[in-house]
Short mmCIF file of C-alpha atoms in Angstrom, two decimals:
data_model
loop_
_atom_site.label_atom_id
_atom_site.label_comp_id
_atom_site.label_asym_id
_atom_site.label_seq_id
_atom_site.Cartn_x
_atom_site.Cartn_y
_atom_site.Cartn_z
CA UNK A 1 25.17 4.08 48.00
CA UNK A 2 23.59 7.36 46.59
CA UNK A 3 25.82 6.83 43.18
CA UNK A 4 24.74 2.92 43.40
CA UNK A 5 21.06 4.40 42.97
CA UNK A 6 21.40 6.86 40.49
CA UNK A 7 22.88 3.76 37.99
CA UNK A 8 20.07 1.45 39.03
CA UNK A 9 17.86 4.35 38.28
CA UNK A 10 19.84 4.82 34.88
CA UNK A 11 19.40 1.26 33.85
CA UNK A 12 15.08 1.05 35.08
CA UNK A 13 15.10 4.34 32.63
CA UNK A 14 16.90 2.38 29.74
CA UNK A 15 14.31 -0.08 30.08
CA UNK A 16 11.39 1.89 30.24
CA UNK A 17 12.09 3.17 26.89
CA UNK A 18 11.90 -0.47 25.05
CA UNK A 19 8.58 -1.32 26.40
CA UNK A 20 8.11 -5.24 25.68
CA UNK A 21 4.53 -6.12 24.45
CA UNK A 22 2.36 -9.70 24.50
CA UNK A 23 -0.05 -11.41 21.94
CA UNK A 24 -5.52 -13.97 17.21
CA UNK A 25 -7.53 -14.09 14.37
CA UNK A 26 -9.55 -12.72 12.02
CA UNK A 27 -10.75 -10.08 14.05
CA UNK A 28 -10.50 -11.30 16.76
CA UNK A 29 -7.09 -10.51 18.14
CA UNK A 30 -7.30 -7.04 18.54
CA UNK A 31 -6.75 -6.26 22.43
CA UNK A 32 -8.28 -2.30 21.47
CA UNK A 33 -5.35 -1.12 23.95
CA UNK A 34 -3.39 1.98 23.11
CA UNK A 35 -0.65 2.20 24.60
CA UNK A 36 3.06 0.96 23.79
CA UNK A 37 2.99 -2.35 25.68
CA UNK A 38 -0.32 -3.43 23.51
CA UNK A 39 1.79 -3.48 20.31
CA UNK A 40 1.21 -0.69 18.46
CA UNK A 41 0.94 3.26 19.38
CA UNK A 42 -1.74 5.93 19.45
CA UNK A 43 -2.28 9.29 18.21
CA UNK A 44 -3.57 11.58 20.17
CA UNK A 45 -3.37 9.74 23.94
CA UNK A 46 0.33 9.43 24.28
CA UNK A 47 0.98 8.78 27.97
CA UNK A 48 4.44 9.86 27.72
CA UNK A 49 3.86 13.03 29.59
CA UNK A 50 1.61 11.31 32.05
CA UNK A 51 3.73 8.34 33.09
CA UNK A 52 7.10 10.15 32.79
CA UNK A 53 6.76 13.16 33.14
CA UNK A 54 5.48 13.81 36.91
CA UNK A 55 7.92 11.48 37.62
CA UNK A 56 10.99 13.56 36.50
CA UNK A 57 10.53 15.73 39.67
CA UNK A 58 9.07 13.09 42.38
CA UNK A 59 11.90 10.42 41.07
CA UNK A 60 14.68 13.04 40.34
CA UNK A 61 14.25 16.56 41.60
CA UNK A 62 13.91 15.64 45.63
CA UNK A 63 17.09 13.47 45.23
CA UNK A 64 19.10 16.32 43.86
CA UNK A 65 18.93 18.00 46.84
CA UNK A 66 20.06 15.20 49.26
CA UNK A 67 22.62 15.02 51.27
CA UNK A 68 24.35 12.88 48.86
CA UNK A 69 25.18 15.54 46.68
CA UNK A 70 25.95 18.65 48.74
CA UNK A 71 28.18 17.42 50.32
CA UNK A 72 31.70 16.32 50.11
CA UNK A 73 34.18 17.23 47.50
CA UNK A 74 33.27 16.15 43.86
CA UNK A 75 35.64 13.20 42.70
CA UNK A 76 36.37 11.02 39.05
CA UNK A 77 34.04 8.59 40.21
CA UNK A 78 30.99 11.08 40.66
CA UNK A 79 32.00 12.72 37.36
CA UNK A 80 32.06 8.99 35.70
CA UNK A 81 28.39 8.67 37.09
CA UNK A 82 27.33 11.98 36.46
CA UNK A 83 27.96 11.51 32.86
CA UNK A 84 26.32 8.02 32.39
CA UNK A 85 23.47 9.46 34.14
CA UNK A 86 23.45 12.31 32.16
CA UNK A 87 23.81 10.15 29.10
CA UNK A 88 20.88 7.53 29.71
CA UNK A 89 18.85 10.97 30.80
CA UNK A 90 19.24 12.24 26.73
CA UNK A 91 18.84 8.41 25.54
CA UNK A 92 15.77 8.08 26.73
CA UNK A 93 14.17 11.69 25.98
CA UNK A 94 15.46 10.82 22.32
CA UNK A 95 13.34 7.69 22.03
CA UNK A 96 10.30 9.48 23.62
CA UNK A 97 10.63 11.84 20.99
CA UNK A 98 10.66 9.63 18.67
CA UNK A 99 7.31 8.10 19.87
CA UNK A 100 6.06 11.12 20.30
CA UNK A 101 6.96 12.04 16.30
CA UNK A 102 5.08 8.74 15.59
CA UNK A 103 2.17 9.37 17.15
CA UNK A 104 1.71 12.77 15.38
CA UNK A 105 2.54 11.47 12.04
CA UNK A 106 -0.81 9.77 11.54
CA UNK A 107 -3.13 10.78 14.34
CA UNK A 108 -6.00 8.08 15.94
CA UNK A 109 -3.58 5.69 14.58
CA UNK A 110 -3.33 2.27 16.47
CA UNK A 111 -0.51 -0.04 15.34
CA UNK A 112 -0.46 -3.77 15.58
CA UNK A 113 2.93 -5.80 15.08
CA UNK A 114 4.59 -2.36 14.90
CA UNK A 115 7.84 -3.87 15.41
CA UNK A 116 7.39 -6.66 12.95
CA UNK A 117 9.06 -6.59 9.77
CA UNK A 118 8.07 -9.01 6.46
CA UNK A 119 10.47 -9.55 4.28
CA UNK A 120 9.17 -9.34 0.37
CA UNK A 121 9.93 -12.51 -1.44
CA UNK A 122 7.24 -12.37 -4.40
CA UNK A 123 9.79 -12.22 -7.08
CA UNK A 124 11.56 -15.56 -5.97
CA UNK A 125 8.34 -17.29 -5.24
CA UNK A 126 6.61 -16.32 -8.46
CA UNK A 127 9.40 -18.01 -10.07
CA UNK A 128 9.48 -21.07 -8.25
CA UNK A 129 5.45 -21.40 -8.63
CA UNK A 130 6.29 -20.81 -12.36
CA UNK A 131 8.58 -23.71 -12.84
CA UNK A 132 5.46 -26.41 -12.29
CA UNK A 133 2.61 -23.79 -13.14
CA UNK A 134 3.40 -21.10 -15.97
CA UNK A 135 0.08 -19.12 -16.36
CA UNK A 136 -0.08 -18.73 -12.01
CA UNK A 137 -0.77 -14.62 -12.08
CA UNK A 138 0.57 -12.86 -9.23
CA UNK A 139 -1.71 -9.68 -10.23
CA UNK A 140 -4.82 -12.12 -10.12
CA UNK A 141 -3.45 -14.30 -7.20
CA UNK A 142 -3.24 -10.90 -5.12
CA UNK A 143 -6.25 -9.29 -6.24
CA UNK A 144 -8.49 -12.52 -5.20
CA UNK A 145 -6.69 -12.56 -1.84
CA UNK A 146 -7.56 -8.88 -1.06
CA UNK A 147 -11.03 -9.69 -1.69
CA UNK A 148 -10.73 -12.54 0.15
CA UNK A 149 -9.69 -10.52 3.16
CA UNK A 150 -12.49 -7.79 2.57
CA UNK A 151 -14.81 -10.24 2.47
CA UNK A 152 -13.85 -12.08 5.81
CA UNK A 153 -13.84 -8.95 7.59
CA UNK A 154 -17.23 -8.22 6.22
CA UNK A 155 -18.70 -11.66 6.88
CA UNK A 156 -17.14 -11.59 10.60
CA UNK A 157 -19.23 -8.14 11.21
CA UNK A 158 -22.32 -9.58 10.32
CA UNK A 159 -22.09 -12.72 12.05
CA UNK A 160 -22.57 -14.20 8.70
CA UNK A 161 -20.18 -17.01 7.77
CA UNK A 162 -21.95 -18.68 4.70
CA UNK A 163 -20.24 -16.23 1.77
CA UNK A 164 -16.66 -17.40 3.18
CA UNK A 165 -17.16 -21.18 2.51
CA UNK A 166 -15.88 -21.32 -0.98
CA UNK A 167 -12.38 -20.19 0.09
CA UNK A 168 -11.65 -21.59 3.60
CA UNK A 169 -10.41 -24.82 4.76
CA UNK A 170 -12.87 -27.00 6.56
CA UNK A 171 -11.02 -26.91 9.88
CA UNK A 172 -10.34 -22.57 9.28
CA UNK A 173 -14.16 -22.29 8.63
CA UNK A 174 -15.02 -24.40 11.70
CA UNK A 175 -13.30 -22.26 13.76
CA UNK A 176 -14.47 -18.99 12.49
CA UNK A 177 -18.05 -20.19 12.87
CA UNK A 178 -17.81 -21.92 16.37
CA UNK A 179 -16.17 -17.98 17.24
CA UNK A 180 -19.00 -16.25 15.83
CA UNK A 181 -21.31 -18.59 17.83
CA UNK A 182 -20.19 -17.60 20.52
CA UNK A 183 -20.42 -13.33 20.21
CA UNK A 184 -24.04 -14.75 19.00
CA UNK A 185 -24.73 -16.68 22.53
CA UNK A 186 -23.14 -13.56 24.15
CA UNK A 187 -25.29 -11.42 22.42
CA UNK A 188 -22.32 -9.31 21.05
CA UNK A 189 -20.77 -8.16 17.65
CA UNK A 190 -17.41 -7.14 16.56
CA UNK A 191 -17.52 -5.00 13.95
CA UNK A 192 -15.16 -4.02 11.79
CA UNK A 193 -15.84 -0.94 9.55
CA UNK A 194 -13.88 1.18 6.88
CA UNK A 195 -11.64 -1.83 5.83
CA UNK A 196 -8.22 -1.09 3.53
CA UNK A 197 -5.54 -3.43 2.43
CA UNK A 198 -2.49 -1.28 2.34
CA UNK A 199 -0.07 -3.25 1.40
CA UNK A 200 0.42 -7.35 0.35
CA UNK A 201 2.72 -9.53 -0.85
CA UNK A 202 4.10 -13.05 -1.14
CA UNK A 203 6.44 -13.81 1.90
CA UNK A 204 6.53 -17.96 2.06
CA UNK A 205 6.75 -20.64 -0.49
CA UNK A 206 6.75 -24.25 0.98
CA UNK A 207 5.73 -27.64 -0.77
CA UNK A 208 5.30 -31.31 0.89
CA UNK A 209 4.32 -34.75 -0.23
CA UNK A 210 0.78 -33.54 -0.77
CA UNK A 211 0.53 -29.71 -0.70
CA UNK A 212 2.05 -26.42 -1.65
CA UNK A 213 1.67 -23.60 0.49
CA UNK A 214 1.95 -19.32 -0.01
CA UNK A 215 1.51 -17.45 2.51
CA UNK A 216 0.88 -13.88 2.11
CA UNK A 217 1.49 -10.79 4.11
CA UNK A 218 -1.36 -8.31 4.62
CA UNK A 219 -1.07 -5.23 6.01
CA UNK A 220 -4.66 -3.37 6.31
CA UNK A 221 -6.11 -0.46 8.24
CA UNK A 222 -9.23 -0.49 9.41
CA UNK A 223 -11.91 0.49 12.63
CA UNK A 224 -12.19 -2.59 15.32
CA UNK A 225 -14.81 -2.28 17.93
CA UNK A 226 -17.13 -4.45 19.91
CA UNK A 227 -20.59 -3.33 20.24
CA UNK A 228 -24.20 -5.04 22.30
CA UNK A 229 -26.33 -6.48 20.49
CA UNK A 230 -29.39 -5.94 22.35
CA UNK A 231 -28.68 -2.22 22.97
CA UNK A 232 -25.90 -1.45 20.22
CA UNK A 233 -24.04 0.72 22.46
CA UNK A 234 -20.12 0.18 22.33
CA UNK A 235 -18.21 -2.14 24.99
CA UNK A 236 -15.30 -2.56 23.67
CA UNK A 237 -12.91 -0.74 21.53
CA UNK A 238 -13.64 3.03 19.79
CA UNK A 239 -15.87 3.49 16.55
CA UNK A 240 -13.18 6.36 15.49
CA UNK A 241 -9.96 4.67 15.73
CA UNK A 242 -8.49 3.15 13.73
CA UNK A 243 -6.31 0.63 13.38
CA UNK A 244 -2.94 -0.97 11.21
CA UNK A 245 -3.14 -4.48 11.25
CA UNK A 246 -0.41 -7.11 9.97
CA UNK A 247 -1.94 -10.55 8.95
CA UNK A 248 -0.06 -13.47 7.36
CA UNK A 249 -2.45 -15.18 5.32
CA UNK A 250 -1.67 -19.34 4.44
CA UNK A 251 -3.47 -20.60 1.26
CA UNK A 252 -3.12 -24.52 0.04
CA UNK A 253 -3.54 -26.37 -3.20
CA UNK A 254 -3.29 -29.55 -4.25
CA UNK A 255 0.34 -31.05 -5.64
CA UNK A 256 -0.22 -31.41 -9.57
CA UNK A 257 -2.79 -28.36 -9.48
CA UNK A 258 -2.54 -25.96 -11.98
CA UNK A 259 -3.76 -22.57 -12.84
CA UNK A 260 -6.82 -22.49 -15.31
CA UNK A 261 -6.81 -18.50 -16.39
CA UNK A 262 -10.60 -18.94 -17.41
CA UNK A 263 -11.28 -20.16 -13.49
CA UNK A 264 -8.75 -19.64 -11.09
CA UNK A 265 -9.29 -16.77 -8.55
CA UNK A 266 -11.96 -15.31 -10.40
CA UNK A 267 -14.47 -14.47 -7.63
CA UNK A 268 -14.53 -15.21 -3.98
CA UNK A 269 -17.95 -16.35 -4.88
CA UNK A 270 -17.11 -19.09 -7.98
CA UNK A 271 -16.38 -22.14 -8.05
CA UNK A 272 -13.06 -23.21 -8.92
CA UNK A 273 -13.58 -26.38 -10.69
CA UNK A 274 -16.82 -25.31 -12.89
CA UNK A 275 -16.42 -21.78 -12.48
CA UNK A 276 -20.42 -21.11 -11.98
CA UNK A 277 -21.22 -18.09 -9.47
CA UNK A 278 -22.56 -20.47 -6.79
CA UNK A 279 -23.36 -20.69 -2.76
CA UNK A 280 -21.21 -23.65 -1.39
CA UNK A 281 -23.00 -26.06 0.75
CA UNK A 282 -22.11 -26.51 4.47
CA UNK A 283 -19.89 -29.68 3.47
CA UNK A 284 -17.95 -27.30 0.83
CA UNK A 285 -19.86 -28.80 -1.86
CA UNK A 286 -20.75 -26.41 -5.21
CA UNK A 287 -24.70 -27.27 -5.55
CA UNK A 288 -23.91 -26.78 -9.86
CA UNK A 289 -21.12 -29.64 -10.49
CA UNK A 290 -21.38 -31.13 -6.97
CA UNK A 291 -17.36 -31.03 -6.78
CA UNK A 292 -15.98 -30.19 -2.85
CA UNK A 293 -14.22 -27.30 -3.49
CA UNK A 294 -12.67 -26.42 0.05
CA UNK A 295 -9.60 -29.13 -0.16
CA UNK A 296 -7.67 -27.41 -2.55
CA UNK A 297 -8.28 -30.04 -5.74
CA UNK A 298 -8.94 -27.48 -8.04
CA UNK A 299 -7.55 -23.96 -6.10
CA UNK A 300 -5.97 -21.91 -3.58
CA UNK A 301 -8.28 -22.52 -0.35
CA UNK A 302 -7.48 -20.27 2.42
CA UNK A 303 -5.98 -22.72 5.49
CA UNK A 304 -4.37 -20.39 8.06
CA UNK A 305 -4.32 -17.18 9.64
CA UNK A 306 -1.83 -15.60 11.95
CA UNK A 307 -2.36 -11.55 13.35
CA UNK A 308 1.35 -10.22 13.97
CA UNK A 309 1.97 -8.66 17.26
CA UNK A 310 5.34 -7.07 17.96
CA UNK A 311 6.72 -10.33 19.61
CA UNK A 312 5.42 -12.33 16.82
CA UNK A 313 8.06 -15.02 15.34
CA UNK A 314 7.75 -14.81 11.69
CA UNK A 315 10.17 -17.55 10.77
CA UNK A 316 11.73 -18.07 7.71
CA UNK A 317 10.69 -16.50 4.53
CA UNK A 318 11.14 -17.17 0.93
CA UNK A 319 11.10 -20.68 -1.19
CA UNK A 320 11.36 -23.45 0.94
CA UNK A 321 11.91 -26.61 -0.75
CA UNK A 322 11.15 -30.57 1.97
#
């Protein structure tokens, strides 16, 4: 019964050490937990020693002693045990040290989707895009979308939707403002400070009847935290941290659309059918040429966004062709 124990005790340690995690938004996805389980790991509050650690000699070091095990004469079978035991004992110190190295390799760091890996397809799609649309720029595609993302983070702090309109989707800018109404009515505001866009590419290609769709992996870092409005003092989150954040980003254009190098993803702020610095109306209208700029007629017009946790499905990547 004793050696029964020890291997159910083996195989609760084996899991312990592959902690599974659950999980979305703009900024709004961000659960400001920092442990293992919330999908990414911390610097600086590793629990490690806290969880595990008392428990080595409350779990282990009174059953040692037992009865069990001084008595009897040793046999194969307690040497077969002894070493499994033994062997799941070194497993899992080897991943906490690994967490443990993690943690200290960038300290206050929080990461999100740790576990999540995007493959890079930008060469393939670039080349697809480039069969119907020879002057599409990558360089200018990707620059435009990292300001896109600055800016959204910086609108979503100051409760200020209006700048976004020219690039969102009418049912994407909907929901962003109908979620910022209600921090508003709750008197709250999640603000989002120190933003950086580490790394991006082109992940997904797809085309249908009437779109095309590229999606586009972000990877940022940035501070996350939910403050009161009334009294500004924090209730959610930490002004310090900081977190690594993994977005997939879905932009949509028209079928037929092509890439006009004087226009095209110029300025989060342009218009991309008369090119004019403008403010978009509330019905995605540019108040210069009157055109409605948020279908994707004339542009790229941000339609989806997805935050990657680490049980995130990514799917299939590359050039899909319906």
């Amino acid at each position: 019964m004793a050696k029964k124990l020890m291997f159910l005790i083996l195989i609760v340690i084996s899991v312990a050490a592959f902690p599974i995690t659950s999980g979305a938004d703009l900024g709004n996805f961000n659960n400001y937990s920092s442990d293992s389980g919330s999908g990414g790991w911390s610097g600086g509050s590793s629990d490690w020693g806290g969880s595990y650690g008392g428990g080595y000699g409350g779990v282990y070091g009174g059953g040692y002693s037992s009865g069990a095990y001084s008595s009897g004469p040793i046999t194969v079978g307690d040497i077969f045990f002894g070493f499994v035991f033994f062997a799941g004992f070194i497993l899992f110190f080897i991943v906490a040290a690994k967490k443990k190295y993690d943690e200290k390799s960038d300290k206050g760091m929080v990461r999100q989707g740790y576990n999540v890996q995007v493959p890079n397809f930008t060469d393939a799609i670039v080349a697809e895009i480039r069969k119907r649309d020879p002057d599409f720029s990558y360089e200018k595609f990707i620059g435009w979308v990292k300001e896109v993302f600055i800016t959204l983070q910086d609108a979503w702090s100051n409760r200020d939707f209006e700048k976004c309109r020219p690039f969102e989707k009418e049912e994407l800018y909907a929901q962003h403002i109908a979620q910022i109404q209600n921090y508003k009515d709750r008197g709250l505001i999640n603000k989002m400070d120190r933003i950086n866009v580490n790394r991006s590419y082109l992940f997904k290609y797809t085309t249908d009847a009437q779109y095309e769709y590229l999606t586009v992996y972000i990877q940022s870092r940035m501070s996350d935290y939910i403050i009161d409005e009334r009294t500004g003092n924090v209730v959610k989150g930490d002004p310090n941290a900081e977190y690594e954040m993994k977005y997939l980003y879905t932009f949509i254009r028209k079928i037929g659309v092509l890439t006009d190098p004087a226009k095209s993803n110029n300025s989060v702020v342009a218009c991309p059918h008369c090119g004019a610095p403008t403010q978009i109306t509330s019905a995605g209208k540019c108040e210069y040429c009157g055109f409605i700029v948020t279908t994707g007629e004339y542009d790229w017009v941000l339609s989806d966004i997805e935050a990657l946790h680490n049980e995130t499905g990514i799917g299939k990547g590359g050039v899909i062709t319906r």
